[in-house]
Coordinates of C-alpha atoms in Angstrom, one line a residue:
M1 CA 52.4 37.5 31.0
I2 CA 51.5 37.5 34.6
G3 CA 51.0 34.2 36.5
G4 CA 51.1 32.4 33.2
K5 CA 48.1 34.3 31.8
S6 CA 47.8 37.1 29.2
Y7 CA 46.5 40.5 30.2
R8 CA 45.5 43.7 28.4
A9 CA 46.5 46.9 30.1
I10 CA 44.8 50.2 29.9
F11 CA 46.8 53.1 30.9
I12 CA 44.9 56.2 31.9
S13 CA 46.8 59.3 32.5
I14 CA 44.9 62.1 34.1
C15 CA 46.4 65.5 34.8
V16 CA 44.5 67.7 37.1
G17 CA 46.3 71.0 37.6
F18 CA 49.8 70.0 38.7
L19 CA 48.7 66.6 39.9
S20 CA 49.4 63.6 37.6
I21 CA 47.8 60.3 38.4
L22 CA 49.0 57.2 36.6
T23 CA 46.5 54.4 36.8
L24 CA 47.2 51.0 35.5
V25 CA 44.2 48.9 35.0
F26 CA 44.6 45.2 34.4
I27 CA 41.6 43.5 32.8
I28 CA 41.9 39.7 32.7
N29 CA 41.6 38.6 29.1
Q30 CA 39.2 35.8 30.0
F31 CA 36.8 38.2 31.5
F32 CA 36.1 39.6 28.0
I33 CA 36.6 36.5 25.9
N34 CA 34.9 34.1 28.4
K35 CA 37.0 31.1 27.2
P36 CA 40.6 29.9 27.4
I37 CA 43.1 30.4 24.6
P38 CA 42.9 27.5 22.2
Q39 CA 45.8 25.0 22.3
F40 CA 47.0 22.7 19.5
T41 CA 49.1 19.5 19.4
L42 CA 52.2 19.2 17.2
T43 CA 53.0 15.5 16.5
Y44 CA 56.1 14.5 14.6
T45 CA 56.6 10.9 13.6
A46 CA 59.6 9.2 12.0
G47 CA 59.1 6.9 9.0
T48 CA 61.0 3.7 8.4
N49 CA 64.8 3.9 8.8
G50 CA 64.9 7.1 10.8
S51 CA 64.1 8.9 14.1
I52 CA 63.0 12.3 15.5
E53 CA 65.2 14.5 17.7
G54 CA 63.2 17.0 19.8
T55 CA 60.0 17.0 21.7
T56 CA 57.0 15.2 20.2
P57 CA 54.2 15.7 20.7
Q58 CA 54.1 19.4 21.7
T59 CA 51.2 21.5 23.1
V60 CA 51.2 25.1 21.8
D61 CA 48.8 28.0 22.3
K62 CA 47.1 29.3 19.2
G63 CA 49.4 31.7 17.3
R64 CA 52.5 30.7 19.3
T65 CA 55.6 28.8 18.1
G66 CA 56.7 25.2 18.7
T67 CA 60.1 24.0 19.5
K68 CA 62.7 22.6 17.1
V69 CA 62.6 19.0 15.9
T70 CA 65.0 17.2 13.5
A71 CA 64.5 14.2 11.3
V72 CA 67.6 11.9 11.7
S73 CA 68.1 9.1 9.1
N74 CA 69.6 5.7 9.9
S75 CA 72.9 4.6 8.4
K76 CA 72.8 4.3 4.6
Y77 CA 69.6 6.3 4.5
H78 CA 68.9 10.0 4.1
F79 CA 65.9 12.3 4.9
V80 CA 63.7 13.0 1.9
K81 CA 60.8 15.3 3.1
W82 CA 58.1 16.0 5.6
S83 CA 54.7 14.5 4.8
D84 CA 52.5 17.5 5.7
N85 CA 54.2 20.4 3.9
G86 CA 56.7 18.6 1.6
S87 CA 59.7 20.5 3.1
T88 CA 63.0 18.8 2.5
E89 CA 64.7 20.5 5.5
A90 CA 65.3 17.9 8.2
S91 CA 64.9 20.5 11.0
R92 CA 61.8 22.5 11.5
I93 CA 60.2 25.0 13.8
D94 CA 56.5 25.6 13.4
T95 CA 55.4 29.2 14.0
N96 CA 52.1 31.0 14.3
V97 CA 50.3 27.7 15.0
Q98 CA 46.7 27.7 13.9
G99 CA 45.8 24.0 14.3
D100 CA 47.0 20.5 15.1
I101 CA 50.0 19.3 13.0
N102 CA 50.7 15.7 12.2
A103 CA 54.0 15.3 10.2
T104 CA 55.9 12.2 9.2
A105 CA 59.6 12.3 8.3
I106 CA 60.2 10.2 5.1
F107 CA 63.6 8.5 4.6
K108 CA 65.1 6.8 1.6
A109 CA 68.1 4.5 1.0
D110 CA 71.3 6.1 -0.2
P111 CA 72.2 5.5 -3.8
L112 CA 74.9 2.9 -4.9
T113 CA 78.5 4.0 -4.9
T114 CA 81.5 3.0 -7.1
D115 CA 85.1 3.0 -5.7
T116 CA 88.4 2.5 -7.5
L117 CA 90.9 0.2 -5.8
T118 CA 94.5 0.2 -6.7
P119 CA 96.2 -2.9 -5.5
T120 CA 100.1 -3.2 -5.3
A121 CA 101.8 -6.6 -5.7
E122 CA 105.4 -7.5 -5.2
S123 CA 107.0 -9.7 -7.8
N124 CA 105.6 -13.2 -7.8
D125 CA 103.4 -12.2 -4.8
T126 CA 99.7 -12.4 -4.4
T127 CA 97.4 -9.5 -3.6
P128 CA 93.9 -10.3 -2.4
S129 CA 91.0 -8.2 -3.7
A130 CA 88.3 -8.7 -1.1
P131 CA 85.6 -6.5 -2.6
S132 CA 85.3 -8.7 -5.7
Q133 CA 86.4 -11.9 -4.1
R134 CA 89.2 -12.2 -6.6
S135 CA 93.0 -12.6 -6.3
Y136 CA 95.4 -10.7 -8.5
Y137 CA 99.0 -11.8 -9.2
G138 CA 101.7 -9.3 -9.7
S139 CA 105.0 -9.4 -11.6
G140 CA 106.8 -6.4 -10.1
N141 CA 104.4 -4.0 -11.6
T142 CA 101.5 -2.1 -10.1
G143 CA 98.0 -2.2 -11.7
A144 CA 94.6 -0.7 -11.2
T145 CA 91.1 -2.3 -11.2
T146 CA 87.6 -0.9 -10.6
V147 CA 85.6 -2.8 -8.0
S148 CA 81.8 -2.2 -7.4
T149 CA 80.6 -2.5 -3.8
V150 CA 77.0 -3.5 -3.3
Q151 CA 74.8 -2.1 -0.4
S152 CA 71.7 -4.0 0.9
I153 CA 68.5 -2.1 -0.3
P154 CA 65.3 -2.6 1.8
T155 CA 62.5 -4.4 0.1
F156 CA 58.7 -4.5 0.8
T157 CA 55.9 -6.9 -0.1
L158 CA 52.7 -5.8 -1.9
T159 CA 49.9 -8.4 -1.6
S160 CA 46.9 -8.3 -4.0
T161 CA 43.7 -10.4 -4.1
A162 CA 40.6 -10.4 -6.3
G163 CA 37.2 -11.7 -5.5
A164 CA 35.1 -13.9 -7.7
N165 CA 34.1 -12.7 -11.2
G166 CA 37.1 -10.5 -11.9
S167 CA 40.9 -10.3 -11.7
I168 CA 43.8 -8.0 -10.5
T169 CA 47.2 -7.9 -12.3
P170 CA 49.7 -8.6 -10.9
N171 CA 48.0 -11.0 -8.5
G172 CA 49.4 -12.3 -5.2
V173 CA 52.7 -11.2 -3.5
T174 CA 55.0 -8.8 -5.3
T175 CA 58.4 -7.7 -3.8
K176 CA 59.4 -4.1 -4.4
N177 CA 62.5 -2.1 -3.5
D178 CA 62.3 0.8 -1.2
G179 CA 61.3 3.9 -3.2
S180 CA 60.0 2.0 -6.2
S181 CA 56.4 2.0 -7.6
Q182 CA 53.9 -0.6 -8.6
T183 CA 50.7 -0.3 -10.7
Y184 CA 47.8 -2.7 -10.5
T185 CA 45.1 -3.2 -13.2
I186 CA 41.7 -4.4 -12.2
T187 CA 39.4 -6.2 -14.7
P188 CA 35.8 -7.3 -14.0
G189 CA 34.3 -10.4 -15.6
A190 CA 31.6 -10.3 -18.2
T191 CA 28.3 -8.9 -16.8
Y192 CA 30.1 -7.8 -13.7
H193 CA 31.6 -4.5 -12.5
I194 CA 34.1 -3.3 -10.0
D195 CA 32.3 -2.9 -6.6
D196 CA 35.1 -1.6 -4.4
V197 CA 38.9 -1.5 -4.1
L198 CA 40.4 -1.7 -0.6
V199 CA 44.0 -0.4 -0.1
D200 CA 45.4 -1.3 3.3
G201 CA 41.8 -1.9 4.4
V202 CA 40.6 1.5 3.3
S203 CA 38.2 2.0 0.3
A204 CA 39.7 3.6 -2.7
G205 CA 36.5 3.4 -4.6
A206 CA 35.6 1.4 -7.8
V207 CA 38.9 2.3 -9.6
S208 CA 40.2 0.2 -12.5
T209 CA 43.9 0.9 -11.7
Y210 CA 45.9 1.8 -8.6
T211 CA 49.5 2.7 -8.2
F212 CA 51.7 2.4 -5.1
S213 CA 54.3 5.2 -5.5
N214 CA 57.7 5.6 -3.7
V215 CA 57.1 2.3 -1.8
S216 CA 58.4 2.5 1.8
A217 CA 56.2 -0.1 3.6
N218 CA 54.3 -3.3 3.0
H219 CA 50.8 -2.8 1.5
T220 CA 47.7 -4.8 0.6
I221 CA 45.2 -4.3 -2.2
S222 CA 41.9 -6.3 -2.6
V223 CA 39.0 -5.9 -5.0
T224 CA 35.4 -7.1 -5.1
F225 CA 33.1 -7.4 -8.0
A226 CA 29.3 -7.2 -8.3
I227 CA 26.8 -8.4 -11.0
N228 CA 25.7 -5.7 -13.4
Q229 CA 22.3 -4.1 -12.8
L230 CA 20.6 -3.5 -16.1
T231 CA 19.1 -0.2 -17.0
I232 CA 15.8 0.4 -18.8
S233 CA 14.1 3.2 -20.6
A234 CA 10.9 4.7 -19.2
P235 CA 7.9 2.4 -19.5
S236 CA 4.7 3.1 -21.4
L237 CA 2.4 3.6 -18.5
T238 CA -1.4 4.4 -18.4
L239 CA -1.8 6.8 -15.6
S240 CA -5.6 6.9 -15.4
K241 CA -8.4 4.3 -15.3
P242 CA -12.0 4.1 -14.1
Y243 CA -12.6 2.3 -10.9
D244 CA -12.6 -1.5 -11.2
G245 CA -11.8 -2.6 -7.6
D246 CA -8.3 -3.7 -8.7
T247 CA -4.9 -2.0 -8.2
T248 CA -3.4 -3.1 -11.5
A249 CA -2.3 -0.4 -14.0
A250 CA -1.6 -1.0 -17.7
V251 CA 2.1 -0.9 -18.6
T252 CA 4.5 -1.9 -21.3
A253 CA 8.2 -2.2 -20.3
G254 CA 10.9 -0.1 -22.0
S255 CA 14.1 -1.2 -23.6
L256 CA 16.9 -3.0 -21.7
S257 CA 20.5 -1.7 -21.7
G258 CA 23.6 -3.4 -20.5
V259 CA 23.1 -6.9 -21.8
V260 CA 26.4 -8.4 -23.1
A261 CA 26.1 -10.2 -26.4
P262 CA 25.3 -13.0 -27.1
D263 CA 23.4 -13.2 -23.8
V264 CA 19.6 -13.6 -24.1
V265 CA 17.7 -11.5 -21.5
T266 CA 14.1 -10.3 -21.7
V267 CA 12.1 -8.1 -19.4
S268 CA 8.5 -7.8 -18.3
A269 CA 6.8 -5.3 -16.1
V270 CA 3.8 -5.1 -13.7
A271 CA 2.4 -1.8 -12.5
T272 CA 0.2 -1.4 -9.4
Y273 CA -1.6 1.6 -7.8
D274 CA -1.1 2.1 -4.1
T275 CA -4.8 1.5 -3.5
S276 CA -7.8 0.6 -5.6
A277 CA -9.9 3.6 -4.4
V278 CA -11.0 6.5 -6.5
G279 CA -8.6 9.4 -6.2
T280 CA -5.8 11.6 -7.8
G281 CA -2.1 11.9 -7.0
K282 CA -1.9 8.1 -6.6
T283 CA 1.4 6.3 -6.5
I284 CA 2.0 3.8 -9.3
T285 CA 5.0 1.4 -9.0
V286 CA 6.4 -0.5 -11.9
V287 CA 8.3 -3.7 -11.0
Y288 CA 10.5 -5.4 -13.5
T289 CA 11.2 -9.2 -13.9
L290 CA 14.0 -10.6 -16.0
G291 CA 13.6 -13.6 -18.2
G292 CA 15.6 -15.5 -20.9
A293 CA 18.4 -18.0 -20.8
D294 CA 21.0 -15.6 -19.3
A295 CA 18.8 -13.7 -16.8
A296 CA 20.6 -15.0 -13.8
K297 CA 23.8 -13.2 -14.9
Y298 CA 22.1 -9.8 -14.3
V299 CA 20.2 -7.8 -11.7
K300 CA 16.9 -6.4 -12.8
P301 CA 16.4 -2.6 -13.3
V302 CA 15.3 -0.5 -10.4
D303 CA 11.6 0.0 -9.9
Y304 CA 9.9 2.9 -11.8
V305 CA 7.7 5.0 -9.5
V306 CA 5.3 7.9 -10.3
A307 CA 2.9 9.8 -8.0
T308 CA 0.5 11.1 -10.7
G309 CA -1.9 8.2 -11.0
V310 CA -5.6 8.7 -11.2
I311 CA -8.6 6.4 -10.6
T312 CA -11.9 7.9 -11.7
T313 CA -15.4 6.8 -10.7
A314 CA -16.7 4.0 -12.9
P315 CA -19.9 4.5 -14.9
L316 CA -22.9 2.3 -14.3
T317 CA -23.5 1.0 -17.8
A318 CA -26.4 -1.5 -17.6
I319 CA -28.9 -3.3 -15.4
G320 CA -30.3 -6.7 -16.4
A321 CA -34.0 -7.8 -16.6
I322 CA -36.1 -8.1 -13.5
T323 CA -36.5 -11.8 -12.4
G324 CA -39.5 -13.3 -10.7
T325 CA -43.2 -13.8 -11.5
P326 CA -45.2 -10.5 -11.8
T327 CA -48.1 -11.7 -9.6
V328 CA -49.3 -10.1 -6.4
G329 CA -47.5 -11.6 -3.5
Q330 CA -44.5 -12.7 -5.5
V331 CA -40.9 -11.4 -5.0
L332 CA -39.2 -9.6 -7.8
T333 CA -35.3 -9.3 -8.0
A334 CA -33.3 -6.6 -9.7
G335 CA -31.2 -7.8 -12.6
A336 CA -27.4 -8.0 -12.7
L337 CA -25.4 -4.8 -12.9
T338 CA -22.7 -3.8 -15.2
P339 CA -20.0 -3.5 -14.0
L340 CA -20.6 -6.6 -12.0
G341 CA -20.4 -5.9 -8.2
A342 CA -21.1 -2.1 -8.5
T343 CA -22.5 -0.5 -5.4
V344 CA -25.9 1.2 -6.0
T345 CA -29.1 2.2 -4.4
Y346 CA -32.4 0.9 -5.7
Q347 CA -35.9 2.4 -6.3
W348 CA -38.8 0.3 -7.5
Q349 CA -41.5 2.0 -9.6
N350 CA -44.9 1.2 -11.1
A351 CA -47.0 2.6 -13.9
A352 CA -50.5 1.9 -15.3
T353 CA -49.1 1.1 -18.8
S354 CA -45.8 -0.3 -20.0
E355 CA -44.8 3.0 -21.6
G356 CA -46.5 5.2 -19.1
T357 CA -45.2 7.4 -16.4
Y358 CA -43.5 5.5 -13.6
T359 CA -43.7 6.7 -10.0
D360 CA -41.7 5.6 -7.0
I361 CA -43.1 3.0 -4.7
P362 CA -42.6 4.2 -1.2
G363 CA -40.2 2.2 0.8
A364 CA -39.3 -0.1 -2.1
T365 CA -35.5 0.5 -2.0
S366 CA -33.8 -2.9 -1.8
S367 CA -32.7 -5.2 -4.5
T368 CA -35.9 -7.2 -4.1
Y369 CA -39.5 -6.2 -4.0
T370 CA -42.7 -8.1 -3.0
L371 CA -45.7 -7.2 -5.1
V372 CA -48.8 -6.0 -3.3
T373 CA -52.4 -5.7 -4.4
G374 CA -51.8 -2.0 -5.3
D375 CA -49.5 -3.3 -8.1
W376 CA -52.3 -5.5 -9.7
T377 CA -52.7 -4.7 -13.4
K378 CA -49.6 -2.4 -13.3
F379 CA -46.1 -2.7 -14.8
I380 CA -42.9 -2.6 -12.6
K381 CA -39.4 -1.2 -13.2
V382 CA -36.4 -0.7 -10.9
V383 CA -33.9 2.2 -11.0
A384 CA -30.3 1.6 -9.9
T385 CA -28.1 4.6 -9.0
G386 CA -24.3 4.3 -8.6
T387 CA -22.7 5.2 -5.2
S388 CA -19.2 5.4 -3.8
N389 CA -16.8 4.4 -6.6
Y390 CA -19.6 4.3 -9.2
T391 CA -21.7 6.9 -10.9
G392 CA -24.7 7.1 -13.2
T393 CA -28.2 5.7 -13.3
Q394 CA -29.7 2.7 -15.1
T395 CA -33.4 1.7 -15.4
S396 CA -34.5 -1.8 -16.0
A397 CA -37.0 -2.9 -18.6
A398 CA -40.6 -3.1 -17.4
T399 CA -42.1 -6.4 -16.3
T400 CA -45.2 -7.7 -17.9
V401 CA -48.5 -6.7 -16.3
V402 CA -48.9 -7.8 -12.7
T403 CA -51.7 -10.4 -12.6
D404 CA -54.3 -11.1 -9.9
P405 CA -53.5 -13.7 -7.2
N406 CA -54.4 -17.3 -7.2
W407 CA -56.7 -18.2 -4.4
I408 CA -55.7 -21.2 -2.3
A409 CA -58.2 -23.7 -0.8
G410 CA -57.5 -24.2 2.9
T411 CA -56.9 -27.7 4.3
G412 CA -57.8 -27.0 7.9
T413 CA -61.1 -27.6 9.7
L414 CA -63.4 -25.0 11.2
S415 CA -63.0 -24.9 15.0
G416 CA -66.2 -23.0 15.7
K417 CA -68.8 -20.6 14.4
Y418 CA -70.4 -17.5 15.7
V419 CA -74.0 -16.3 14.9
R420 CA -75.7 -13.2 16.3
S421 CA -77.1 -9.9 15.2
A422 CA -74.7 -6.9 15.3
D423 CA -75.4 -4.1 17.6
L424 CA -74.0 -0.7 16.7
G425 CA -70.8 -0.1 18.6
S426 CA -70.4 -3.7 19.5
T427 CA -67.0 -5.4 19.1
Y428 CA -66.4 -9.1 18.5
T429 CA -63.4 -11.4 18.3
W430 CA -63.2 -14.5 16.1
D431 CA -60.7 -17.2 17.1
P432 CA -60.7 -20.1 14.6
T433 CA -57.8 -22.1 13.1
D434 CA -56.6 -21.1 9.7
S435 CA -59.3 -22.6 7.4
I436 CA -60.3 -21.3 4.0
C437 CA -63.2 -22.3 1.8
R438 CA -62.9 -22.1 -2.0
S439 CA -66.1 -21.2 -4.0
P440 CA -68.5 -22.3 -5.2
Q441 CA -68.7 -24.8 -2.3
C442 CA -66.8 -25.3 0.8
A443 CA -65.3 -28.7 1.7
T444 CA -67.6 -31.1 3.5
G445 CA -67.3 -31.9 7.2
L446 CA -67.1 -28.3 8.4
D447 CA -69.5 -29.2 11.1
P448 CA -71.5 -32.4 11.6
N449 CA -74.6 -30.4 12.3
Y450 CA -74.7 -29.1 8.8
P451 CA -75.0 -31.2 5.6
S452 CA -72.5 -30.8 2.9
E453 CA -74.9 -29.3 0.4
Y454 CA -74.9 -25.9 2.1
S455 CA -74.2 -23.1 -0.4
F456 CA -72.8 -19.6 -0.2
V457 CA -75.3 -16.8 0.3
S458 CA -74.9 -13.1 1.2
P459 CA -74.5 -11.8 4.7
Q460 CA -78.1 -10.5 4.8
V461 CA -80.6 -12.5 2.8
N462 CA -84.0 -11.9 1.3
P463 CA -86.3 -14.9 1.6
G464 CA -85.9 -17.4 -1.3
V465 CA -82.9 -15.6 -3.0
D466 CA -80.1 -17.9 -4.1
F467 CA -76.6 -16.3 -3.8
S468 CA -74.6 -19.3 -4.9
G469 CA -73.4 -17.4 -8.0
Y470 CA -71.7 -14.8 -5.8
P471 CA -69.0 -16.8 -4.0
A472 CA -66.5 -15.4 -1.6
Q473 CA -63.6 -15.5 -4.1
N474 CA -65.6 -13.2 -6.5
A475 CA -66.1 -10.7 -3.8
C476 CA -62.3 -10.5 -3.1
K477 CA -61.5 -10.1 -6.8
A478 CA -64.1 -7.5 -7.3
I479 CA -62.2 -5.0 -5.2
G480 CA -58.7 -5.8 -6.2
G481 CA -57.8 -8.9 -4.2
R482 CA -58.3 -7.6 -0.7
L483 CA -61.0 -8.2 1.8
P484 CA -64.1 -6.2 1.1
N485 CA -65.7 -4.2 3.8
M486 CA -69.5 -4.3 4.6
Q487 CA -70.4 -1.4 2.2
E488 CA -68.5 -3.1 -0.6
L489 CA -70.3 -6.3 0.1
L490 CA -73.6 -4.5 -0.1
A491 CA -72.7 -3.0 -3.4
I492 CA -71.5 -6.3 -4.8
Y493 CA -74.8 -8.0 -3.7
A494 CA -77.0 -5.0 -4.7
G495 CA -80.7 -6.0 -4.8
K496 CA -80.1 -9.2 -2.9
V497 CA -79.4 -7.8 0.5
S498 CA -82.1 -6.3 2.7
Y499 CA -81.4 -3.5 5.1
G500 CA -82.6 -3.3 8.6
N501 CA -81.6 -2.8 12.2
N502 CA -80.1 -6.2 12.2
F503 CA -77.4 -7.3 9.8
Q504 CA -74.8 -9.8 10.3
A505 CA -71.4 -8.5 11.6
S506 CA -68.4 -9.7 9.5
Y507 CA -65.1 -10.9 10.9
Y508 CA -61.9 -12.0 9.3
W509 CA -59.5 -14.8 10.3
S510 CA -57.3 -13.9 13.2
A511 CA -56.4 -15.5 16.4
T512 CA -55.7 -12.2 18.1
E513 CA -57.2 -9.2 16.2
T514 CA -60.5 -7.6 17.1
V515 CA -62.7 -6.3 14.4
G516 CA -65.1 -3.6 15.4
Y517 CA -68.1 -1.9 13.8
D518 CA -67.5 1.6 12.6
P519 CA -70.6 3.7 13.2
E520 CA -69.4 6.5 11.0
F521 CA -69.4 4.4 7.9
G522 CA -71.8 1.8 9.1
E523 CA -69.5 -1.1 8.3
Y524 CA -67.0 -3.5 9.8
N525 CA -63.7 -2.6 8.2
S526 CA -61.6 -5.1 6.3
A527 CA -63.8 -8.1 7.1
W528 CA -66.6 -10.1 5.7
A529 CA -68.5 -13.3 6.3
V530 CA -69.9 -16.3 4.3
Y531 CA -73.1 -18.0 5.4
F532 CA -74.5 -21.4 4.8
S533 CA -78.2 -21.8 4.3
D534 CA -80.1 -24.8 5.6
G535 CA -83.1 -24.0 3.3
S536 CA -85.3 -22.7 6.1
I537 CA -86.0 -19.0 6.3
E538 CA -86.7 -17.5 9.7
P539 CA -89.5 -15.0 10.1
N540 CA -87.5 -11.9 10.7
L541 CA -85.2 -12.1 7.8
G542 CA -83.7 -15.1 9.4
K543 CA -79.9 -15.6 9.3
S544 CA -78.1 -18.8 8.8
A545 CA -75.2 -19.9 10.8
S546 CA -71.9 -18.3 9.6
I547 CA -68.2 -19.0 9.1
Y548 CA -65.6 -16.6 8.2
V549 CA -63.0 -16.7 5.4
R550 CA -60.2 -14.5 4.0
C551 CA -58.7 -14.1 0.6
V552 CA -55.3 -15.8 0.5
V553 CA -52.6 -15.2 -2.2
S554 CA -50.8 -18.2 -3.5
G555 CA -47.0 -18.4 -3.4

């Protein structure tokens, strides 16, 4: 040791010829170890009825030796042992210290002693006997008696308490002599169990008995109880189902265990998926509920959880009949789906016959479809295809044949009329209010300049030809319910229309649209006119004044 520190010395002896050099190299221990030598604390404590002689606590370097300490008992007591190593030697010196030491000296009362007293009494004299608090009378003789002397033995109190729904025996305060023992028995009530036992405020666990041995101090013991939690066998659980938009899983509860007879307790179970979406590896949690007259005495079993649930896509199983009237211009609606509320895409189709080949109608992809003139005389179906959580395809039954439209008579009045010969390349605009005539005659009062007996004739008339049998409505129906163009009108009125440089241009009802003549086809597209004849024929294939009408679909 140098300066209170430990060193290692390396002696190097070098002989060179006749020269000897002795070199002493000191290397500070901390330079190599890079930390101080560990130190430990030795603490010696006297128990009840004694004391410690010597230094306590002591600080000692690792591997070193402490100083001597001695356990000294009080009067009428003696040293029993050290608490850490059980040594019965009152004096101790701890060597090669490798850690902290905490040792308590335990003392115990001395055992009872018996003494023999021999009193001497003179004749007719009295000899007091203090130990037994008696007086002995003598008659000139000597006598002997045995007297027991009693020492005061220390006592300690043990206090026990029990919470509700159980007991501890003995209960309350118990007085015990120094060095004696006491065992406690703990009993839970029906449907309860021991929750915890605290000895001097420290948990001893859920023990059913506890013993204080070699009592040398006051102690406390307290116990708490908890209601029993029932156990249950594994449930019968359906791990997979098709998508139904709900998180419920099918489950049947297992069998309860732990019910004390004659208690009546039942159990039910509800199982739920973590989400209702299609997927695998889904968590299903089973939650139990207790029932029955004695359910309140127990705690329900812990939840049952699995992570192997599966929800598959649901099949689309049916589509109901199409609703709506199968007439051009009417709206058809796809029937109800099974499962109800399934997500699908729609495609409407038509076919020439009920059992024929159906083709998709372009753009008809919603749950409703408005019939057009192209559907006239055809049959309609709708195809639903599952999406998202649904799969499969269902096709509805066909409608009855789509009928022709009903023509509606207008209720308005004609605001004007336009008469002139058409020149090739000319463009005209007609701007009346919405007014429609219904064949074979128009309503009266269209114009005060013309009597009500005017009849329908063709756009270009031959002298003396009556066209009243070819009303406007017939012309519409002849080509499928739409407005005929000029060439179609000529075909309809074949033999009754004369050709020439002049023929009447045809216009349809519109407040904004312009209808022009198409030189390539020699016609005015999508428009036609109806004429009234006043009975007079002009020299050059005279033309009557004209009004213009459209086909209108009812509904």
